[in-house]
Amino acid sequence: MSFPGVLRLFPGGKWKYFQVALCPSLYQPFLSCCQRKSVAPVKKTDFVSVSSDESLKDNGKKLEGLYSSEEKSTILQVLNTASLNELAAFTFLRGRKSVNIIKHREKHGPFQDLESLMEVPLFQYKITVKVCDSILQPILKTEKKEKRTPENWSLGKITKSKIERKKLKAANSIVSIVFGKEKIAWTHLDSKLMVLDWQQGNNFKLMKETSSSSAYLETISSIVSEIPEADFYILEKRTFSLQQTALFPVVLHFHIVEAMLYSLLNKTFAQDGHRVLSMSRNVVGKHFDLMLGNVRTSGMAVVRQFISDSTSKAEPRVSFPSENVMRYRGMMEIHGRERKEELWDSLLQAVAFYELLVFRPSP
């Protein structure tokens, strides 16, 4: 056994160590204390490495337990359907985090649970909790506010471009157009809410590689040539935050496509005045109760209900030609990671146009 020692300083600045043999009666308490501590069981929870895989799994389980099933469903719906710009609107999803979520969705499909969010680069346990809380917080604030009714919306807040309401009411049919980074879709709807045409373009992947202005013009001109004639053409209007530098390529893409559609559609179809309008994306989302805070979620369930009601109700909200119902039901199917949000949104925008601007009495 080694006994405690002392250091002694000798002339010349040298130190020497001397062991001291203590009386057993004096040393025993010290020894007994050490023995008692050495045999005490060590709890696994006393030492946790934050960077270990086991730690991440434990944190993932704790993450799932922090929220109710309804809250988890809400968070996942936002993460799986919100656009890049909508994700970046949340404080803790600005910059690369929102970009990483989109890339993870495109590569692996929608998130199945909250724990899988920690597989995305830059998402550790603490930041994941903050992200989930920030998604829920705007929703709680919105619920406290008085819900705005369509009667309080002005024409200018629903559409962009000056046009008289009486001209909108005289429209026999419209074409609603919604585009994203890689897809463009349109719905041709008449004044009785009968779907005359509903499809999605497959040659709209301008952001896959650096495209010149001539490539944009060629692609969009080809698409415009396939769009049917109508009294008005409604484009989805999105808002972007220019503070997010990571969004600049996306913002530029949307502005280029929007400008070319305005120019080509007016030139091709408008013979007696301006016929291309922009309709607020969030107004359409509020009309169909798809908004969670400031984020709009998927409208697939609403569109699926439209198709179901068209065959089961005498006076459905939206009608589909009987010969096309089976084909449209097939369009609702999602294969693998493929999503058709632009397709659903184009139909919802067309319906909202009539219900908000045409059927509603003038203020």
Short mmCIF file of C-alpha atoms in Angstrom, two decimals:
data_model
loop_
_atom_site.label_atom_id
_atom_site.label_comp_id
_atom_site.label_asym_id
_atom_site.label_seq_id
_atom_site.Cartn_x
_atom_site.Cartn_y
_atom_site.Cartn_z
CA MET A 1 0.00 0.00 0.00
CA SER A 2 1.26 3.49 -0.79
CA PHE A 3 1.00 6.06 1.90
CA PRO A 4 0.55 9.75 1.46
CA GLY A 5 3.73 11.80 1.19
CA VAL A 6 5.07 15.29 1.51
CA LEU A 7 7.32 17.48 -0.62
CA ARG A 8 10.24 19.24 1.08
CA LEU A 9 12.29 22.06 -0.36
CA PHE A 10 16.07 21.78 0.12
CA PRO A 11 18.68 24.51 -0.34
CA GLY A 12 19.41 25.09 -3.99
CA GLY A 13 15.75 24.89 -5.00
CA LYS A 14 15.48 21.06 -5.09
CA TRP A 15 12.32 19.27 -4.01
CA LYS A 16 12.23 15.77 -2.57
CA TYR A 17 9.25 13.51 -1.93
CA PHE A 18 8.99 11.68 1.39
CA GLN A 19 6.43 8.99 2.19
CA VAL A 20 4.90 9.30 5.61
CA ALA A 21 3.70 6.27 7.52
CA LEU A 22 0.59 7.35 9.27
CA CYS A 23 -0.94 5.73 12.25
CA PRO A 24 -3.48 3.15 11.01
CA SER A 25 -6.17 4.69 13.18
CA LEU A 26 -5.66 7.98 11.40
CA TYR A 27 -5.36 6.54 7.90
CA GLN A 28 -8.27 4.07 8.16
CA PRO A 29 -11.06 6.65 7.71
CA PHE A 30 -9.45 7.88 4.47
CA LEU A 31 -9.06 4.30 3.19
CA SER A 32 -12.60 3.31 4.12
CA CYS A 33 -14.02 6.34 2.34
CA CYS A 34 -12.14 5.47 -0.85
CA GLN A 35 -13.29 1.85 -0.68
CA ARG A 36 -16.91 2.83 -0.23
CA LYS A 37 -16.79 5.14 -3.26
CA SER A 38 -15.03 2.57 -5.40
CA VAL A 39 -17.70 -0.09 -4.97
CA ALA A 40 -20.64 2.26 -5.57
CA PRO A 41 -22.49 1.31 -8.79
CA VAL A 42 -22.06 3.73 -11.70
CA LYS A 43 -25.23 4.71 -13.48
CA LYS A 44 -25.14 4.74 -17.26
CA THR A 45 -26.94 8.04 -17.30
CA ASP A 46 -24.11 9.67 -15.33
CA PHE A 47 -21.83 9.67 -18.36
CA VAL A 48 -23.37 10.38 -21.78
CA SER A 49 -21.42 11.25 -24.89
CA VAL A 50 -23.49 13.71 -26.90
CA SER A 51 -21.80 12.71 -30.14
CA SER A 52 -22.40 8.96 -29.77
CA ASP A 53 -24.94 7.07 -31.87
CA GLU A 54 -26.62 5.76 -28.71
CA SER A 55 -27.09 9.34 -27.54
CA LEU A 56 -28.78 10.33 -30.79
CA LYS A 57 -31.19 7.43 -30.53
CA ASP A 58 -32.09 8.34 -26.94
CA ASN A 59 -32.54 11.97 -27.91
CA GLY A 60 -34.73 10.90 -30.80
CA LYS A 61 -37.03 9.01 -28.45
CA LYS A 62 -37.20 12.02 -26.15
CA LEU A 63 -37.98 14.22 -29.17
CA GLU A 64 -40.98 12.08 -30.10
CA GLY A 65 -42.22 12.29 -26.53
CA LEU A 66 -42.14 16.09 -26.43
CA TYR A 67 -45.17 16.51 -28.70
CA SER A 68 -48.67 15.14 -28.97
CA SER A 69 -49.67 13.05 -31.98
CA GLU A 70 -51.57 16.03 -33.41
CA GLU A 71 -48.54 18.33 -32.99
CA LYS A 72 -46.23 15.76 -34.60
CA SER A 73 -48.61 15.43 -37.53
CA THR A 74 -48.65 19.22 -37.95
CA ILE A 75 -44.85 19.50 -37.85
CA LEU A 76 -44.38 16.66 -40.34
CA GLN A 77 -46.97 18.13 -42.70
CA VAL A 78 -45.04 21.40 -42.79
CA LEU A 79 -41.67 19.69 -43.23
CA ASN A 80 -42.99 17.48 -46.04
CA THR A 81 -45.01 19.99 -48.06
CA ALA A 82 -43.64 23.50 -47.44
CA SER A 83 -41.61 25.09 -50.21
CA LEU A 84 -38.04 26.29 -49.75
CA ASN A 85 -39.16 29.88 -49.21
CA GLU A 86 -41.87 28.87 -46.75
CA LEU A 87 -39.42 26.81 -44.71
CA ALA A 88 -36.94 29.70 -44.67
CA ALA A 89 -39.63 31.91 -43.12
CA PHE A 90 -39.09 30.12 -39.80
CA THR A 91 -36.34 31.65 -37.67
CA PHE A 92 -34.43 28.41 -37.09
CA LEU A 93 -34.73 27.20 -40.70
CA ARG A 94 -33.01 30.10 -42.42
CA GLY A 95 -30.01 29.59 -44.64
CA ARG A 96 -28.70 26.10 -45.38
CA LYS A 97 -31.10 24.26 -43.06
CA SER A 98 -34.15 24.80 -45.28
CA VAL A 99 -32.09 23.87 -48.35
CA ASN A 100 -30.93 20.66 -46.63
CA ILE A 101 -34.52 19.70 -45.79
CA ILE A 102 -35.58 20.06 -49.43
CA LYS A 103 -32.60 18.00 -50.62
CA HIS A 104 -33.32 15.29 -48.04
CA ARG A 105 -36.97 15.15 -49.16
CA GLU A 106 -35.99 14.84 -52.80
CA LYS A 107 -33.49 12.07 -52.07
CA HIS A 108 -35.25 10.07 -49.34
CA GLY A 109 -38.90 11.06 -49.64
CA PRO A 110 -41.11 12.62 -46.92
CA PHE A 111 -40.13 12.49 -43.26
CA GLN A 112 -41.86 9.62 -41.47
CA ASP A 113 -41.19 10.81 -37.91
CA LEU A 114 -39.48 13.65 -36.05
CA GLU A 115 -36.47 11.53 -35.23
CA SER A 116 -35.61 11.23 -38.93
CA LEU A 117 -35.16 15.01 -39.06
CA MET A 118 -31.88 14.57 -37.17
CA GLU A 119 -30.51 12.68 -40.18
CA VAL A 120 -30.43 15.98 -42.09
CA PRO A 121 -27.09 17.85 -42.02
CA LEU A 122 -26.93 20.68 -39.42
CA PHE A 123 -29.76 19.16 -37.36
CA GLN A 124 -28.74 18.09 -33.88
CA TYR A 125 -31.10 17.39 -31.02
CA LYS A 126 -31.29 20.92 -29.58
CA ILE A 127 -31.74 22.69 -32.92
CA THR A 128 -34.34 20.09 -33.97
CA VAL A 129 -36.41 20.88 -30.87
CA LYS A 130 -36.16 24.60 -31.64
CA VAL A 131 -37.25 23.99 -35.23
CA CYS A 132 -40.28 21.96 -34.15
CA ASP A 133 -41.25 24.61 -31.58
CA SER A 134 -40.86 27.41 -34.13
CA ILE A 135 -43.20 25.58 -36.52
CA LEU A 136 -45.88 25.27 -33.86
CA GLN A 137 -45.50 28.80 -32.45
CA PRO A 138 -46.88 30.79 -35.43
CA ILE A 139 -49.88 28.44 -35.50
CA LEU A 140 -50.69 29.15 -31.87
CA LYS A 141 -50.43 32.90 -32.50
CA THR A 142 -52.69 32.65 -35.55
CA GLU A 143 -55.37 30.76 -33.62
CA LYS A 144 -55.61 33.63 -31.12
CA LYS A 145 -56.36 36.16 -33.85
CA GLU A 146 -59.80 36.70 -35.30
CA LYS A 147 -60.17 34.71 -38.48
CA ARG A 148 -60.51 36.90 -41.56
CA THR A 149 -63.46 36.13 -43.78
CA PRO A 150 -63.43 36.33 -47.58
CA GLU A 151 -65.91 39.21 -47.38
CA ASN A 152 -63.15 41.35 -45.87
CA TRP A 153 -60.65 40.69 -48.65
CA SER A 154 -60.30 43.32 -51.32
CA LEU A 155 -59.87 42.45 -54.98
CA GLY A 156 -56.37 43.94 -54.91
CA LYS A 157 -55.24 41.56 -52.17
CA ILE A 158 -56.45 38.52 -54.09
CA THR A 159 -55.18 39.34 -57.57
CA LYS A 160 -52.46 41.52 -59.02
CA SER A 161 -53.16 43.55 -62.17
CA LYS A 162 -55.97 46.07 -62.37
CA ILE A 163 -59.18 44.67 -63.81
CA GLU A 164 -62.88 45.36 -63.29
CA ARG A 165 -64.86 42.79 -61.36
CA LYS A 166 -67.64 42.77 -63.97
CA LYS A 167 -65.14 41.49 -66.54
CA LEU A 168 -64.16 38.67 -64.19
CA LYS A 169 -67.80 37.74 -63.70
CA ALA A 170 -68.27 37.56 -67.46
CA ALA A 171 -65.53 34.94 -67.85
CA ASN A 172 -66.77 31.68 -69.35
CA SER A 173 -63.57 29.81 -68.55
CA ILE A 174 -60.14 30.36 -67.06
CA VAL A 175 -56.80 28.55 -67.06
CA SER A 176 -55.06 28.38 -63.71
CA ILE A 177 -51.26 27.91 -63.91
CA VAL A 178 -48.92 26.90 -61.08
CA PHE A 179 -45.21 26.21 -61.51
CA GLY A 180 -42.35 25.20 -59.25
CA LYS A 181 -38.65 24.50 -59.64
CA GLU A 182 -39.17 21.49 -61.91
CA LYS A 183 -42.88 21.21 -62.71
CA ILE A 184 -45.64 23.27 -64.26
CA ALA A 185 -49.34 22.40 -64.16
CA TRP A 186 -52.58 23.96 -65.34
CA THR A 187 -56.33 23.54 -64.94
CA HIS A 188 -58.92 24.68 -67.48
CA LEU A 189 -62.15 25.37 -65.54
CA ASP A 190 -65.44 26.80 -66.80
CA SER A 191 -67.91 29.02 -64.93
CA LYS A 192 -69.90 25.97 -63.74
CA LEU A 193 -66.76 24.58 -62.10
CA MET A 194 -66.46 21.82 -64.65
CA VAL A 195 -62.88 20.68 -65.22
CA LEU A 196 -62.27 20.89 -68.97
CA ASP A 197 -58.56 20.07 -68.84
CA TRP A 198 -56.14 19.24 -66.04
CA GLN A 199 -52.55 18.25 -66.61
CA GLN A 200 -48.91 18.72 -65.75
CA GLY A 201 -46.04 19.47 -68.10
CA ASN A 202 -43.15 17.01 -68.04
CA ASN A 203 -40.49 19.07 -69.82
CA PHE A 204 -40.08 21.80 -67.22
CA LYS A 205 -36.75 21.17 -65.50
CA LEU A 206 -34.87 24.38 -66.12
CA MET A 207 -33.15 24.44 -62.70
CA LYS A 208 -31.51 21.04 -63.12
CA GLU A 209 -28.69 22.80 -64.91
CA THR A 210 -27.68 26.36 -65.63
CA SER A 211 -30.10 27.44 -68.34
CA SER A 212 -29.71 30.47 -70.58
CA SER A 213 -32.53 32.90 -71.30
CA SER A 214 -32.99 31.30 -74.71
CA ALA A 215 -33.49 27.88 -73.07
CA TYR A 216 -36.14 29.36 -70.77
CA LEU A 217 -37.88 31.02 -73.71
CA GLU A 218 -37.85 27.84 -75.80
CA THR A 219 -39.20 25.66 -72.97
CA ILE A 220 -41.92 28.05 -71.83
CA SER A 221 -43.01 28.82 -75.39
CA SER A 222 -43.46 25.10 -75.97
CA ILE A 223 -45.62 24.82 -72.85
CA VAL A 224 -47.73 27.87 -73.72
CA SER A 225 -48.51 26.32 -77.10
CA GLU A 226 -50.18 23.40 -75.24
CA ILE A 227 -52.29 25.55 -72.90
CA PRO A 228 -55.93 25.88 -74.06
CA GLU A 229 -57.52 29.23 -74.80
CA ALA A 230 -59.60 30.89 -72.07
CA ASP A 231 -60.91 34.29 -71.02
CA PHE A 232 -58.31 34.72 -68.28
CA TYR A 233 -55.03 33.10 -67.26
CA ILE A 234 -54.31 33.01 -63.54
CA LEU A 235 -50.72 32.63 -62.32
CA GLU A 236 -49.86 31.74 -58.75
CA LYS A 237 -48.19 34.65 -56.95
CA ARG A 238 -45.53 33.75 -54.37
CA THR A 239 -43.64 36.07 -52.05
CA PHE A 240 -39.93 35.63 -51.37
CA SER A 241 -37.58 37.03 -48.78
CA LEU A 242 -34.51 38.48 -50.49
CA GLN A 243 -32.63 38.34 -47.19
CA GLN A 244 -32.05 34.63 -47.75
CA THR A 245 -29.12 34.45 -50.14
CA ALA A 246 -29.55 30.69 -50.53
CA LEU A 247 -32.93 31.37 -52.15
CA PHE A 248 -31.61 33.73 -54.82
CA PRO A 249 -31.41 31.09 -57.62
CA VAL A 250 -34.97 29.99 -56.83
CA VAL A 251 -36.27 33.56 -56.72
CA LEU A 252 -34.60 34.34 -60.03
CA HIS A 253 -36.09 31.22 -61.61
CA PHE A 254 -39.62 32.11 -60.48
CA HIS A 255 -39.36 35.70 -61.68
CA ILE A 256 -38.05 34.65 -65.11
CA VAL A 257 -40.82 32.09 -65.62
CA GLU A 258 -43.50 34.46 -64.37
CA ALA A 259 -42.34 37.29 -66.67
CA MET A 260 -42.20 35.02 -69.72
CA LEU A 261 -45.64 33.53 -69.03
CA TYR A 262 -47.11 37.03 -68.69
CA SER A 263 -45.58 38.13 -71.97
CA LEU A 264 -46.32 34.99 -74.00
CA LEU A 265 -49.87 34.44 -72.75
CA ASN A 266 -50.89 38.04 -73.35
CA LYS A 267 -49.34 38.06 -76.79
CA THR A 268 -50.81 34.70 -77.80
CA PHE A 269 -54.35 34.86 -76.42
CA ALA A 270 -55.32 38.43 -75.49
CA GLN A 271 -56.96 40.22 -78.39
CA ASP A 272 -58.93 42.84 -76.45
CA GLY A 273 -57.02 43.73 -73.32
CA HIS A 274 -54.99 42.33 -70.44
CA ARG A 275 -55.95 38.78 -69.52
CA VAL A 276 -53.15 37.47 -67.33
CA LEU A 277 -53.57 37.86 -63.56
CA SER A 278 -51.61 36.78 -60.50
CA MET A 279 -53.43 35.27 -57.54
CA SER A 280 -52.01 35.19 -54.04
CA ARG A 281 -50.90 31.71 -53.00
CA ASN A 282 -51.72 32.35 -49.34
CA VAL A 283 -55.23 33.64 -50.13
CA VAL A 284 -55.97 30.36 -51.90
CA GLY A 285 -54.50 28.46 -48.94
CA LYS A 286 -56.72 30.34 -46.48
CA HIS A 287 -59.79 29.74 -48.65
CA PHE A 288 -59.30 25.98 -48.35
CA ASP A 289 -58.02 26.10 -44.75
CA LEU A 290 -54.54 24.88 -45.73
CA MET A 291 -52.53 27.44 -43.78
CA LEU A 292 -50.53 26.50 -40.70
CA GLY A 293 -49.31 29.84 -39.45
CA ASN A 294 -47.70 31.44 -42.50
CA VAL A 295 -46.99 28.12 -44.19
CA ARG A 296 -49.28 26.53 -46.74
CA THR A 297 -49.62 22.74 -46.63
CA SER A 298 -50.57 20.16 -49.24
CA GLY A 299 -53.97 20.39 -50.92
CA MET A 300 -53.99 16.78 -52.11
CA ALA A 301 -56.70 15.67 -49.63
CA VAL A 302 -59.01 18.52 -50.73
CA VAL A 303 -58.59 17.63 -54.41
CA ARG A 304 -59.13 13.94 -53.69
CA GLN A 305 -62.42 14.86 -51.99
CA PHE A 306 -63.45 16.89 -55.05
CA ILE A 307 -63.03 13.84 -57.28
CA SER A 308 -64.86 11.57 -54.83
CA ASP A 309 -67.80 13.98 -54.46
CA SER A 310 -68.13 14.40 -58.22
CA THR A 311 -69.32 10.78 -58.53
CA SER A 312 -71.27 10.50 -55.28
CA LYS A 313 -73.12 13.81 -54.94
CA ALA A 314 -75.88 15.24 -57.10
CA GLU A 315 -74.42 18.75 -56.89
CA PRO A 316 -70.68 18.45 -56.26
CA ARG A 317 -68.53 21.48 -55.58
CA VAL A 318 -66.38 20.66 -58.62
CA SER A 319 -67.44 18.48 -61.56
CA PHE A 320 -65.29 16.21 -63.70
CA PRO A 321 -66.28 14.65 -67.05
CA SER A 322 -67.32 11.06 -66.35
CA GLU A 323 -64.99 9.73 -69.05
CA ASN A 324 -62.00 11.34 -67.30
CA VAL A 325 -62.71 10.47 -63.66
CA MET A 326 -60.68 7.24 -63.69
CA ARG A 327 -57.74 8.99 -65.32
CA TYR A 328 -57.85 11.81 -62.78
CA ARG A 329 -57.98 9.31 -59.93
CA GLY A 330 -54.87 7.72 -61.37
CA MET A 331 -53.19 11.12 -61.37
CA MET A 332 -53.77 11.29 -57.62
CA GLU A 333 -51.56 8.28 -57.02
CA ILE A 334 -48.03 9.02 -55.81
CA HIS A 335 -45.31 6.71 -57.05
CA GLY A 336 -42.24 6.55 -54.87
CA ARG A 337 -41.04 10.04 -53.95
CA GLU A 338 -42.99 11.76 -56.72
CA ARG A 339 -45.32 14.52 -55.56
CA LYS A 340 -47.65 16.59 -57.70
CA GLU A 341 -48.28 19.64 -55.54
CA GLU A 342 -48.36 21.95 -58.56
CA LEU A 343 -51.15 19.81 -60.04
CA TRP A 344 -53.34 20.01 -56.92
CA ASP A 345 -52.59 23.72 -56.48
CA SER A 346 -53.59 24.63 -60.04
CA LEU A 347 -57.06 23.15 -59.50
CA LEU A 348 -57.49 24.76 -56.08
CA GLN A 349 -56.45 28.14 -57.48
CA ALA A 350 -59.00 27.86 -60.30
CA VAL A 351 -61.82 27.00 -57.88
CA ALA A 352 -60.81 29.79 -55.49
CA PHE A 353 -60.82 32.29 -58.38
CA TYR A 354 -64.49 31.64 -59.12
CA GLU A 355 -65.63 31.31 -55.53
CA LEU A 356 -63.82 34.45 -54.29
CA LEU A 357 -64.04 36.76 -57.30
CA VAL A 358 -66.93 35.63 -59.47
CA PHE A 359 -69.60 33.99 -57.30
CA ARG A 360 -69.19 36.25 -54.27
CA PRO A 361 -71.33 39.40 -54.38
CA SER A 362 -69.48 42.65 -54.96
CA PRO A 363 -68.80 44.67 -51.79
#
